[in-house]
Amino acid sequence: MLKIRDLHAAIDGKEILRGIDLDIKAGEVHAVMGPNGSGKSTLAAVLAGNEAFEVTSGTVEFDGYDLLGMSPEERAREGLFLSFQYPVEIPGVSMTNFLRTALNEQKKYRKEKPLSASNFLKLMRDKKNLVEIDSDLTNRSVNEGFSGGEKKKNEIFQMAMLDPRLSILDETDSGLDIDALRVVANGVNKLRRDDNATIVITHYQRLLNHIVPDKVHVLYKGKIVKSAGKELAHELEINGYDWIKKELDEQ
Amino acid sequence: MSNNNLTQKYITLYQNHKERLLDNSSQIVNEYRDKAFDAFKKSGIPTVKSEAYKYTNIEEPFSRDYQSVLESEKFSGNIEELFKCNVEELDTYTMFTVNGKFIGDNNPGALPEGVIVGGFAEMAEMHPAIVEKYYGKSALIEKDGVIALNTMLATDGLFIYVPSGIKPEKPLQVVNILTAENDILVNRRDLIVVEGGADLRLLFCDHTISTNRFLVNAVTEGFVADSGTLDFYNLQNQHNGTVQIGGYYFQQDKKSLLNANYFSLNSGIARNNVFVDMNGLHGENHISGLTLVDKNQHVDNFLSISHNVPECESNELFKSVLDDAGSGAFTGRIYVAPDAQKTNAYQSNNNLLLTDTALMNARPQLEIYADDVKCSHGATVGQLDEEALFYLRARGIGKDEATILLMYAFAYEVIEKIRVPALKEQIRTLVEKRFRGELDKCDSCIVCADINKVMNDLSGV
């Protein structure tokens, strides 16, 4: 589904990603871990099309298409979803209007009929239950005055509404208490299917107790330096990142 | 600081038409005319060298040649047949002016007893006591050369009187139409009186039909007596060859409430002078504005709120979205008199610049002579939030659509101030259309009517 080759990216002339290679197949969950500043969030931002970052070389194929040649909205309409580490508050744009616009733009792109008002509301109701989001929140402006936990739940709620094929969860666990973490993880697990895939970006292992990955990658200084099964996450939880840094620095 | 040649031009205009002006007006109005003439000789047309008109050059439009409308006959067709509101939800008593002259045949429907509405010229003759009490009391001729000029030249406009305790069920809508074959100067004069405990909702829609140039110098005086309420809305959608100086001079008595909302959607140059005198304890007002400019349009909102007595509250919220080489200005003067303790005065001015060539000047001016007051002001000039834009795009919303959503989000706070639900919905739609570039500057009337039909019918008159 996703094929990243030798991806380099920079911001303000400073190189952050220094040659990423990654393959993700449908039905898989990959965890990308790593110490602070290793480039995890940059990878997420570059995949979603944030123009603040400049891709200096490399390729990314999404279902055979050149992902890097697409605008952020085209990527989203093709089925890529980024759950933001810091969801943006947008006063004056209602959640309902926002989601209806997003869904209908997606439908238009896919040459499908727009949702009727009643079907849209029904979909909202169903998906709200999935992520246990407070009904009141969807009557407000996008993320405005939401708590940290509510913002993260809202990201997963949007993910449920848009039904992406590839989801990138950027530090979705940060700032969550244990109950909110479970709710968010349950939501993600319920959305898992054989025909979609998830990238979980996290600093800590605890989210991976709830969302069990097929593969774990360690990102360090802009490169994937280690890939293994889910046991790698446990190892990192116990021993931290220092041993990997040490191992690399010795090489 | 005035321009002598320009001043002389309008002195001559007055002298040439004086006889006719005097013949067509009531005695009280004519007494002011003479005084205004003297005041104008001293003040002239304000120039950009004066603080008040620093950001808007009105000398240039005044120096152009216009055919005088002072001599033109009143429009005599039946405008009700020509001009129908196609927005059924907006149920109003509707009236019209054409080039500043009230359309006499128009009957706004069954109004509550005692309510007087009509043309200023005619009503001033019929109700001298009201005119004597209020005319020229709020728009002082010494204050501004354009007030003096209007008082000197204007004959007609709107006259609205709502007696004590009367609350007309429907809003009153006044459609101010500009249409002519040549470039014209229009002087419109309105008088609005809301007596004690009365409640009036009033909507002014300013439109152009023909494509020639217009210079409008309008003065509206509004009085809200004890415990009275005036909800005033001004919707401006005129073509780019229009220059309008709209002066709104309000006086408020105790416990009165004034809401004044200015939606400047289109015009070449628009200057809104909004002056409010709070003269009675526990008066309250909310003055707001939404300005949308693009191309080379220019809108200057100039506000002055005077807290002359204690324990009043004023709130100002003005927002502008400026595109292309559009420009704007905001001046918000708040005056708190020496004994006006317990004053609450709040002011906020936010501006969104969409291009590098758009320009905004913001001037909060607080003049406070009392020590126990709460006053705040804030002015911001910024650009679209890039993070919010990316967030929306990352959900599949195209860049253009996302930009419109964010512009609307910026504007919605002002739209939320509208207290007539059907009007709020209309303006919401209009603003969105304007952002999409679908609102035609030349000929569309939004809240009311098939203006193309009106244009065709009027051209045959």
XYZ file of C-alpha atoms in Angstrom:
712
model
C 0.000 0.000 0.000
C 2.756 2.429 0.961
C 6.272 2.277 -0.379
C 8.813 4.849 0.864
C 12.253 4.936 -0.746
C 15.220 7.012 0.373
C 13.056 9.883 1.571
C 14.885 13.074 2.501
C 13.105 16.151 3.832
C 14.157 19.474 5.292
C 12.623 22.459 7.028
C 14.194 25.917 6.723
C 17.179 24.305 5.028
C 17.773 21.898 7.894
C 17.626 18.226 6.920
C 15.367 16.209 9.232
C 14.684 13.018 7.273
C 17.845 11.464 5.901
C 16.829 8.501 3.807
C 13.725 6.661 5.017
C 12.764 3.284 3.548
C 9.484 1.740 4.621
C 6.952 -0.736 3.171
C 3.450 -1.102 4.518
C 0.911 -3.653 3.293
C -2.848 -3.628 3.627
C -4.041 -5.050 6.945
C -0.844 -4.137 8.791
C -0.137 -1.896 11.762
C 3.326 -0.389 11.943
C 4.709 1.454 14.922
C 7.325 4.145 14.382
C 9.160 4.885 17.596
C 12.186 6.920 18.459
C 13.615 9.543 20.782
C 12.517 13.165 20.638
C 13.795 15.028 17.598
C 14.396 11.882 15.573
C 12.007 12.991 12.793
C 8.842 11.012 13.619
C 6.428 13.922 13.324
C 8.250 15.219 10.267
C 7.649 11.874 8.574
C 3.922 12.176 9.373
C 3.786 15.776 8.156
C 5.621 14.995 4.922
C 3.314 12.062 4.166
C 0.243 14.264 4.755
C 1.651 16.985 2.506
C 2.510 19.778 4.917
C 4.143 22.397 2.698
C 6.286 23.722 5.541
C 8.574 20.761 4.811
C 10.566 20.397 1.643
C 11.125 16.956 0.202
C 14.682 17.077 -1.146
C 14.834 13.576 -2.593
C 13.240 10.146 -2.562
C 9.876 8.682 -3.582
C 6.648 7.663 -1.883
C 4.133 5.442 -3.635
C 0.617 5.130 -2.271
C -1.223 2.279 -4.007
C 1.096 2.760 -6.945
C 0.494 6.531 -7.222
C 3.134 9.182 -6.630
C 2.045 10.523 -3.251
C 4.511 13.412 -3.207
C 3.003 14.841 -6.384
C -0.396 15.244 -4.728
C -1.786 18.190 -2.744
C -2.755 17.541 0.886
C -6.443 17.430 -0.053
C -5.829 14.925 -2.873
C -3.940 12.648 -0.477
C -6.845 12.823 1.960
C -9.365 12.086 -0.766
C -7.244 9.128 -1.891
C -7.648 7.733 1.610
C -4.714 8.997 3.649
C -5.479 10.293 7.113
C -3.267 12.095 9.618
C -4.306 12.238 13.238
C -2.591 15.445 14.355
C -0.356 15.575 17.388
C -1.707 19.064 18.031
C -5.195 19.337 16.503
C -5.907 22.925 15.469
C -8.735 24.947 17.000
C -10.843 26.657 14.340
C -13.398 28.972 15.949
C -16.326 29.725 13.690
C -16.196 26.483 11.698
C -18.726 24.062 13.144
C -17.780 20.389 13.462
C -20.862 19.478 11.448
C -20.117 21.854 8.598
C -16.463 20.836 8.616
C -17.160 17.118 8.429
C -19.948 17.406 5.903
C -17.699 19.517 3.652
C -14.820 17.046 4.046
C -16.992 14.000 3.335
C -18.687 15.556 0.354
C -15.402 16.714 -1.171
C -14.193 13.133 -0.817
C -17.377 11.809 -2.430
C -17.157 14.311 -5.259
C -13.551 13.259 -5.912
C -14.591 9.623 -6.024
C -17.535 10.477 -8.277
C -20.024 9.329 -5.651
C -23.259 11.037 -4.675
C -23.129 13.447 -1.733
C -24.673 12.214 1.508
C -28.185 13.345 2.299
C -28.572 15.355 5.483
C -30.288 12.480 7.269
C -27.703 9.902 6.211
C -24.940 12.243 7.272
C -26.468 12.687 10.718
C -26.950 8.952 11.050
C -23.294 8.375 10.165
C -22.257 10.974 12.737
C -24.329 9.221 15.408
C -22.874 5.799 14.630
C -19.288 6.994 14.624
C -19.729 9.081 17.753
C -20.636 5.917 19.621
C -17.550 4.212 18.272
C -15.168 6.700 19.852
C -17.399 7.542 22.835
C -17.232 11.220 21.992
C -19.541 13.595 23.840
C -22.468 14.591 21.646
C -22.085 18.189 22.695
C -18.610 18.395 21.147
C -19.884 17.890 17.631
C -22.197 20.889 18.062
C -19.245 23.169 18.685
C -16.594 24.751 16.527
C -13.731 22.502 15.413
C -11.643 21.665 18.516
C -12.527 24.983 20.111
C -12.246 24.747 23.872
C -11.781 20.963 23.698
C -9.584 19.367 26.363
C -6.450 17.515 25.250
C -8.251 14.190 25.485
C -11.303 15.464 23.634
C -9.133 16.722 20.800
C -7.528 13.297 20.373
C -10.905 11.555 20.507
C -12.089 14.027 17.920
C -9.217 13.023 15.627
C -10.254 9.381 15.831
C -13.878 10.398 15.327
C -12.877 12.175 12.098
C -10.901 9.117 11.094
C -14.017 6.986 11.615
C -16.104 9.409 9.556
C -13.659 9.545 6.640
C -12.839 5.812 6.678
C -9.265 6.112 5.344
C -7.177 3.293 3.873
C -3.990 4.516 5.525
C -4.064 6.241 8.903
C -1.083 7.926 10.483
C -1.517 8.508 14.196
C 1.012 11.129 15.249
C 1.627 10.882 19.003
C -2.053 10.249 19.531
C -1.244 9.002 23.042
C 0.479 12.178 24.209
C -1.488 14.033 26.843
C -4.016 11.238 27.309
C -4.985 9.735 30.662
C -5.328 5.981 30.805
C -9.117 5.966 30.241
C -8.932 8.254 27.214
C -6.046 6.182 25.886
C -8.184 3.041 26.065
C -11.107 4.754 24.323
C -8.870 6.043 21.546
C -7.158 2.648 21.118
C -10.515 0.845 21.060
C -11.695 3.189 18.361
C -8.611 2.518 16.256
C -8.903 -1.239 16.750
C -12.548 -1.269 15.705
C -11.595 0.541 12.498
C -8.895 -2.034 11.627
C -9.671 -4.124 8.582
C -7.827 -6.289 6.088
C -7.976 -3.558 3.494
C -6.600 -0.693 5.559
C -3.349 0.030 7.344
C -2.141 2.145 10.245
C 1.099 3.863 11.180
C 1.307 4.538 14.913
C 3.905 7.141 15.774
C 4.766 7.172 19.441
C 7.493 7.853 21.894
C 6.189 5.401 24.476
C 5.274 1.789 24.353
C 2.055 2.049 26.388
C -0.232 2.771 23.395
C 1.129 -0.387 21.765
C -0.304 -2.455 24.607
C -3.677 -1.478 23.214
C -2.954 -1.221 19.517
C -0.757 -4.195 18.818
C 1.613 -3.575 15.906
C 2.806 -6.065 13.333
C 6.104 -4.281 13.008
C 8.072 -1.783 15.067
C 10.593 0.635 13.562
C 13.022 2.848 15.381
C 13.707 6.225 13.859
C 16.918 7.946 14.882
C 18.536 11.005 13.338
C 16.180 10.866 10.377
C 16.720 7.212 9.487
C 15.059 3.918 10.364
C 17.817 2.218 12.246
C 16.036 -0.864 13.505
C 12.954 -2.840 12.461
C 11.538 -5.865 14.226
C 8.338 -7.407 15.576
C 6.255 -6.110 18.469
C 8.815 -7.402 21.009
C 11.100 -4.513 20.041
C 8.651 -2.096 21.676
C 8.911 -3.975 24.985
C 12.659 -3.922 24.795
C 12.622 -0.173 24.283
C 10.246 0.265 27.200
C 12.652 -1.524 29.505
C 15.994 -0.313 28.199
C 15.153 3.063 26.630
C 16.753 4.290 23.434
C 20.285 4.652 24.748
C 21.435 1.193 23.770
C 20.387 1.787 20.168
C 22.139 5.132 20.096
C 25.223 3.529 21.586
C 25.134 0.651 19.127
C 24.912 3.083 16.222
C 27.527 5.464 17.480
C 29.949 2.527 17.804
C 29.450 1.520 14.186
C -7.229 73.161 5.833
C -9.938 73.248 3.246
C -9.557 73.558 -0.453
C -10.900 76.961 -1.415
C -11.799 76.141 -4.999
C -13.692 73.077 -3.939
C -15.514 74.925 -1.193
C -16.439 77.648 -3.668
C -17.802 75.046 -6.072
C -20.353 73.903 -3.512
C -21.117 77.414 -2.334
C -22.008 78.257 -5.917
C -24.068 75.104 -6.236
C -26.050 76.103 -3.168
C -26.516 79.663 -4.351
C -27.716 78.524 -7.764
C -30.298 76.192 -6.296
C -31.155 78.029 -3.136
C -34.565 79.225 -4.213
C -35.728 75.824 -5.234
C -34.301 74.217 -2.091
C -36.112 76.700 0.114
C -39.371 76.219 -1.747
C -39.269 72.490 -1.207
C -38.533 72.400 2.507
C -40.123 73.292 5.801
C -39.237 76.492 7.604
C -37.234 74.777 10.340
C -35.151 72.848 7.845
C -34.486 76.044 5.910
C -33.325 77.858 9.023
C -30.687 75.134 9.425
C -29.857 75.463 5.752
C -28.693 79.038 6.207
C -26.682 78.198 9.310
C -25.145 75.226 7.530
C -24.168 77.468 4.644
C -22.220 79.676 7.057
C -20.644 76.655 8.708
C -19.671 75.157 5.362
C -18.040 78.392 4.226
C -15.739 78.024 7.217
C -15.094 74.275 7.140
C -15.312 73.328 3.462
C -14.809 69.724 2.331
C -12.462 67.944 4.757
C -9.050 67.048 3.345
C -6.608 64.222 4.069
C -4.663 66.721 6.154
C -7.368 66.578 8.814
C -7.015 63.792 11.372
C -10.536 62.550 10.762
C -10.104 62.063 7.010
C -6.452 61.094 7.034
C -7.070 57.671 5.470
C -9.817 58.532 2.999
C -9.515 61.131 0.298
C -13.007 62.534 -0.223
C -11.743 65.710 -1.867
C -11.119 63.859 -5.102
C -14.675 62.528 -5.528
C -16.097 65.909 -4.496
C -13.973 67.665 -7.105
C -15.439 65.655 -9.978
C -18.361 66.989 -11.951
C -21.815 65.701 -11.207
C -25.132 66.503 -12.608
C -27.135 68.042 -9.841
C -30.091 66.005 -8.686
C -31.460 69.019 -6.899
C -33.552 69.869 -9.933
C -34.640 66.393 -10.905
C -38.238 65.385 -10.591
C -39.326 62.818 -8.112
C -39.528 59.267 -9.353
C -43.194 58.779 -10.184
C -43.593 55.118 -11.105
C -45.077 52.476 -8.867
C -41.998 50.960 -7.370
C -43.856 48.223 -5.517
C -44.712 46.658 -8.807
C -41.159 46.984 -10.029
C -39.315 45.951 -6.971
C -40.466 42.834 -5.192
C -38.591 41.115 -2.475
C -37.968 37.550 -3.569
C -36.831 36.507 -0.153
C -40.027 35.412 1.434
C -38.588 34.687 4.844
C -37.746 38.329 5.303
C -41.131 39.722 6.143
C -40.770 43.471 6.496
C -42.490 46.786 6.021
C -40.619 47.934 2.930
C -39.950 51.457 1.659
C -37.762 52.967 -1.020
C -35.712 55.988 -1.795
C -34.359 56.646 -5.269
C -31.322 58.927 -5.359
C -32.140 60.104 -1.854
C -35.758 60.933 -2.566
C -38.529 59.050 -0.840
C -40.926 57.202 -3.115
C -44.202 58.701 -1.998
C -46.627 56.162 -3.380
C -45.099 53.419 -1.430
C -47.201 52.107 1.385
C -45.223 49.945 3.762
C -48.317 48.106 4.924
C -50.321 48.290 8.092
C -48.105 49.867 10.722
C -49.152 50.204 14.348
C -51.127 53.317 15.170
C -49.078 56.422 15.758
C -46.053 55.228 13.828
C -45.096 57.805 11.233
C -43.032 56.812 8.247
C -42.559 58.715 5.058
C -40.434 61.108 3.102
C -38.468 63.558 5.164
C -39.527 66.605 3.097
C -43.216 65.861 3.400
C -43.188 64.715 7.013
C -41.166 67.723 8.127
C -44.021 69.935 6.917
C -46.640 67.750 8.596
C -44.876 67.264 11.936
C -42.997 70.456 12.749
C -42.928 69.717 16.486
C -40.904 66.541 15.962
C -38.548 68.228 13.511
C -38.049 71.186 15.791
C -37.178 68.897 18.687
C -34.741 66.617 16.863
C -33.537 67.940 13.521
C -29.906 69.020 13.511
C -29.533 68.156 17.196
C -27.275 65.161 16.710
C -25.539 65.824 13.401
C -24.037 69.164 14.331
C -23.132 71.361 11.392
C -19.963 72.610 13.077
C -18.690 69.051 13.554
C -17.872 68.110 9.981
C -17.935 69.855 6.611
C -19.903 66.974 5.104
C -22.659 67.416 7.701
C -22.813 71.121 6.893
C -22.931 70.323 3.179
C -25.723 67.798 3.661
C -27.732 70.151 5.874
C -27.284 72.864 3.264
C -28.297 70.752 0.252
C -30.518 67.872 1.356
C -34.269 68.021 0.982
C -35.497 64.484 1.340
C -34.842 61.062 2.777
C -36.484 58.954 5.450
C -38.618 60.073 8.331
C -39.478 57.485 10.952
C -41.211 58.174 14.250
C -42.195 55.414 16.652
C -44.278 56.693 19.594
C -43.893 55.585 23.218
C -44.306 51.922 23.940
C -44.956 50.906 20.324
C -43.147 47.851 19.025
C -43.802 47.235 15.322
C -44.044 43.526 14.829
C -41.990 43.375 11.645
C -38.703 45.084 10.834
C -38.824 48.185 8.668
C -36.769 47.850 5.513
C -35.590 50.830 3.514
C -34.059 50.179 0.113
C -31.895 53.087 -0.963
C -31.551 52.834 -4.710
C -29.144 54.800 -6.837
C -29.920 55.028 -10.516
C -29.276 57.729 -13.112
C -28.084 58.318 -16.632
C -25.286 60.682 -15.633
C -22.913 60.929 -12.701
C -24.808 62.375 -9.775
C -24.340 63.754 -6.278
C -26.946 62.562 -3.803
C -27.674 64.210 -0.455
C -30.022 62.114 1.626
C -31.257 63.148 5.043
C -32.963 60.795 7.479
C -34.546 61.325 10.852
C -35.348 58.382 13.102
C -37.026 58.843 16.467
C -37.724 55.940 18.811
C -39.704 57.181 21.802
C -39.680 55.816 25.352
C -40.091 52.070 25.587
C -40.603 51.726 21.847
C -38.739 49.083 19.867
C -37.784 49.470 16.224
C -35.869 47.128 13.969
C -34.667 48.972 10.901
C -32.747 47.781 7.872
C -31.135 50.055 5.294
C -30.087 48.366 2.051
C -27.924 50.550 -0.175
C -27.837 49.560 -3.828
C -26.812 50.853 -7.206
C -28.655 49.973 -10.384
C -27.117 52.010 -13.196
C -23.401 51.956 -13.885
C -22.610 55.695 -13.775
C -20.713 57.248 -10.875
C -22.428 58.225 -7.653
C -21.319 60.405 -4.802
C -23.592 59.978 -1.813
C -23.417 62.251 1.190
C -26.049 60.904 3.552
C -26.811 61.963 7.101
C -28.997 59.890 9.381
C -29.938 61.211 12.803
C -31.271 58.669 15.281
C -32.751 59.258 18.729
C -33.539 56.518 21.205
C -35.497 57.753 24.228
C -35.765 56.228 27.733
C -35.898 52.424 27.658
C -36.301 52.455 23.891
C -34.575 49.998 21.550
C -33.256 50.596 18.065
C -31.854 47.683 16.107
C -30.260 49.162 13.028
C -28.730 47.252 10.122
C -26.981 48.741 7.144
C -26.239 46.567 4.172
C -24.125 48.170 1.498
C -23.815 46.550 -1.911
C -22.932 49.179 -4.458
C -20.789 49.116 -7.573
C -17.174 50.259 -7.582
C -17.989 53.626 -9.103
C -19.814 54.598 -5.940
C -18.435 56.829 -3.222
C -20.631 56.955 -0.156
C -20.169 59.003 2.988
C -22.717 57.644 5.393
C -23.081 59.647 8.576
C -25.025 58.052 11.426
C -25.466 60.271 14.448
C -27.222 58.659 17.395
C -28.350 59.973 20.764
C -29.313 57.648 23.570
C -31.342 58.377 26.700
C -31.397 56.410 29.926
C -31.806 52.627 29.818
C -31.973 52.727 26.039
C -30.444 50.083 23.820
C -28.867 50.709 20.443
C -27.605 47.973 18.167
C -26.065 49.209 14.950
C -24.562 46.797 12.448
C -22.744 47.753 9.267
C -22.187 45.254 6.500
C -20.009 46.822 3.833
C -20.052 44.171 1.143
C -19.285 46.266 -1.916
C -18.642 49.894 -2.791
C -15.873 51.902 -4.436
C -15.122 54.088 -1.462
C -17.239 53.904 1.654
C -16.850 56.053 4.685
C -19.077 55.337 7.663
C -19.184 58.029 10.322
C -20.862 56.527 13.355
C -21.266 58.840 16.318
C -23.117 57.912 19.481
C -23.836 60.176 22.411
C -24.843 58.368 25.575
C -26.793 60.935 27.518
C -28.743 58.898 30.065
C -27.823 56.477 32.861
C -27.663 52.773 32.012
C -27.681 53.208 28.279
C -26.185 50.336 26.320
C -25.015 49.918 22.763
C -23.457 47.336 20.487
C -21.945 48.696 17.307
C -20.498 46.200 14.903
C -19.263 46.035 11.360
C -18.101 43.569 8.754
C -16.141 44.995 5.872
C -15.190 42.990 2.794
C -13.013 44.670 0.197
C -11.177 43.546 -2.895
C -9.844 45.074 -6.147
C -9.231 48.731 -5.261
C -12.159 49.122 -2.908
C -11.771 51.173 0.240
C -13.841 51.225 3.420
C -13.210 53.563 6.330
C -15.194 53.033 9.522
C -14.908 56.050 11.778
C -16.543 55.667 15.167
C -16.915 57.962 18.084
C -18.712 56.861 21.235
C -19.223 59.481 23.928
C -19.990 58.390 27.462
C -21.367 61.696 28.701
C -22.994 60.261 31.841
C -22.116 57.470 34.308
C -22.985 53.777 34.208
C -23.352 53.185 30.483
C -21.939 50.377 28.417
C -20.649 50.439 24.849
C -19.329 47.570 22.751
C -17.665 47.846 19.373
C -16.703 44.941 17.163
C -15.399 45.657 13.675
C -13.828 43.123 11.342
C -12.438 43.469 7.846
C -11.314 40.997 5.214
C -9.104 42.691 2.652
C -8.204 41.095 -0.660
C -6.258 42.243 -3.753
C -5.251 45.903 -3.393
C -8.221 46.675 -1.171
C -7.724 49.009 1.730
C -9.466 49.895 4.916
C -9.303 52.068 7.965
C -10.811 51.910 11.403
C -10.878 54.672 13.966
C -12.540 53.972 17.268
C -12.748 56.923 19.559
C -14.154 56.402 23.027
C -14.719 59.486 25.135
C -15.495 59.151 28.836
C -16.596 62.431 30.448
C -15.088 63.511 33.798
C -18.061 62.355 35.867
C -18.998 59.308 33.751
C -17.968 56.824 36.460
C -18.728 53.093 36.172
C -18.449 53.279 32.418
C -17.875 50.026 30.561
C -16.470 50.550 27.098
C -15.103 47.749 24.961
C -13.663 47.912 21.501
C -12.261 45.293 19.204
C -11.009 45.616 15.636
C -9.686 42.588 13.762
C -8.440 42.571 10.226
C -7.521 39.806 7.852
C -5.179 40.626 4.989
C -5.272 38.083 2.172
C -2.560 39.639 -0.005
C 0.649 41.624 0.350
C -0.961 44.556 -1.413
C -3.984 44.889 0.883
C -3.714 47.651 3.433
C -5.335 48.374 6.778
C -4.974 51.275 9.198
C -6.383 50.815 12.691
C -6.592 53.565 15.290
C -8.084 52.997 18.715
C -8.431 56.338 20.521
C -9.443 56.337 24.154
C -10.006 59.603 25.916
C -10.877 58.918 29.524
C -11.462 61.608 32.122
C -13.104 59.461 34.826
C -11.163 57.135 37.128
C -13.638 54.358 37.927
C -14.160 52.863 34.484
C -13.554 49.648 32.555
C -12.287 50.288 29.064
C -10.542 47.962 26.688
C -9.446 48.059 23.107
C -7.685 45.666 20.822
C -6.685 45.862 17.200
C -5.166 43.034 15.193
C -4.010 42.761 11.612
C -3.130 39.276 10.444
C -3.212 36.684 7.734
C -5.015 33.381 7.298
C -3.899 30.790 9.834
C -1.660 28.433 7.833
C -2.000 25.646 10.387
C -5.774 25.774 10.260
C -5.632 25.810 6.465
C -3.462 22.682 6.432
C -5.706 20.971 8.972
C -8.749 21.477 6.733
C -6.866 20.398 3.612
C -5.589 17.294 5.374
C -9.243 16.290 5.723
C -9.770 16.519 1.975
C -11.147 20.038 1.814
C -9.686 21.862 -1.197
C -7.575 24.956 -0.674
C -10.183 27.375 -2.049
C -12.978 25.857 -0.031
C -10.807 25.778 3.090
C -9.920 29.451 2.584
C -13.605 30.341 2.321
C -14.376 28.350 5.476
C -11.677 30.245 7.362
C -12.736 33.634 6.040
C -16.281 32.867 7.036
C -15.077 31.711 10.434
C -13.361 35.057 10.846
C -16.521 36.935 9.915
C -19.121 34.863 11.765
C -18.767 36.674 15.076
C -20.139 39.831 13.486
C -22.927 37.974 11.690
C -23.893 36.377 15.009
C -24.795 39.849 16.272
C -27.804 40.035 13.960
C -30.985 39.716 15.976
C -33.448 39.117 13.147
C -33.078 35.393 12.380
C -34.189 35.565 8.739
C -31.839 38.469 8.124
C -28.983 36.626 9.792
C -29.521 33.712 7.449
C -29.653 36.056 4.443
C -26.476 37.866 5.367
C -24.727 34.605 6.127
C -25.535 33.420 2.596
C -24.544 36.765 1.125
C -21.203 36.881 2.860
C -20.457 33.362 1.710
C -21.419 34.305 -1.853
C -19.219 37.368 -1.588
C -16.283 35.202 -0.499
C -16.900 32.894 -3.428
C -16.880 35.877 -5.780
C -20.463 35.127 -6.778
C -21.962 38.352 -5.499
C -22.241 40.688 -8.425
C -21.037 44.140 -7.549
C -23.032 45.988 -10.138
C -26.530 44.810 -10.055
C -27.409 42.248 -7.507
C -29.710 42.981 -4.693
C -29.512 40.325 -2.170
C -31.972 40.787 0.563
C -34.512 42.017 -1.859
C -35.556 41.614 -5.329
C -34.902 41.052 -8.892
C -32.908 44.160 -9.497
C -32.415 43.543 -13.191
C -36.118 43.808 -13.668
C -36.182 47.016 -11.670
C -33.420 48.417 -13.814
C -35.306 47.634 -17.006
C -38.513 49.082 -15.698
C -36.886 52.205 -14.325
C -35.109 52.936 -17.569
C -38.497 53.296 -19.186
C -39.667 55.907 -16.670
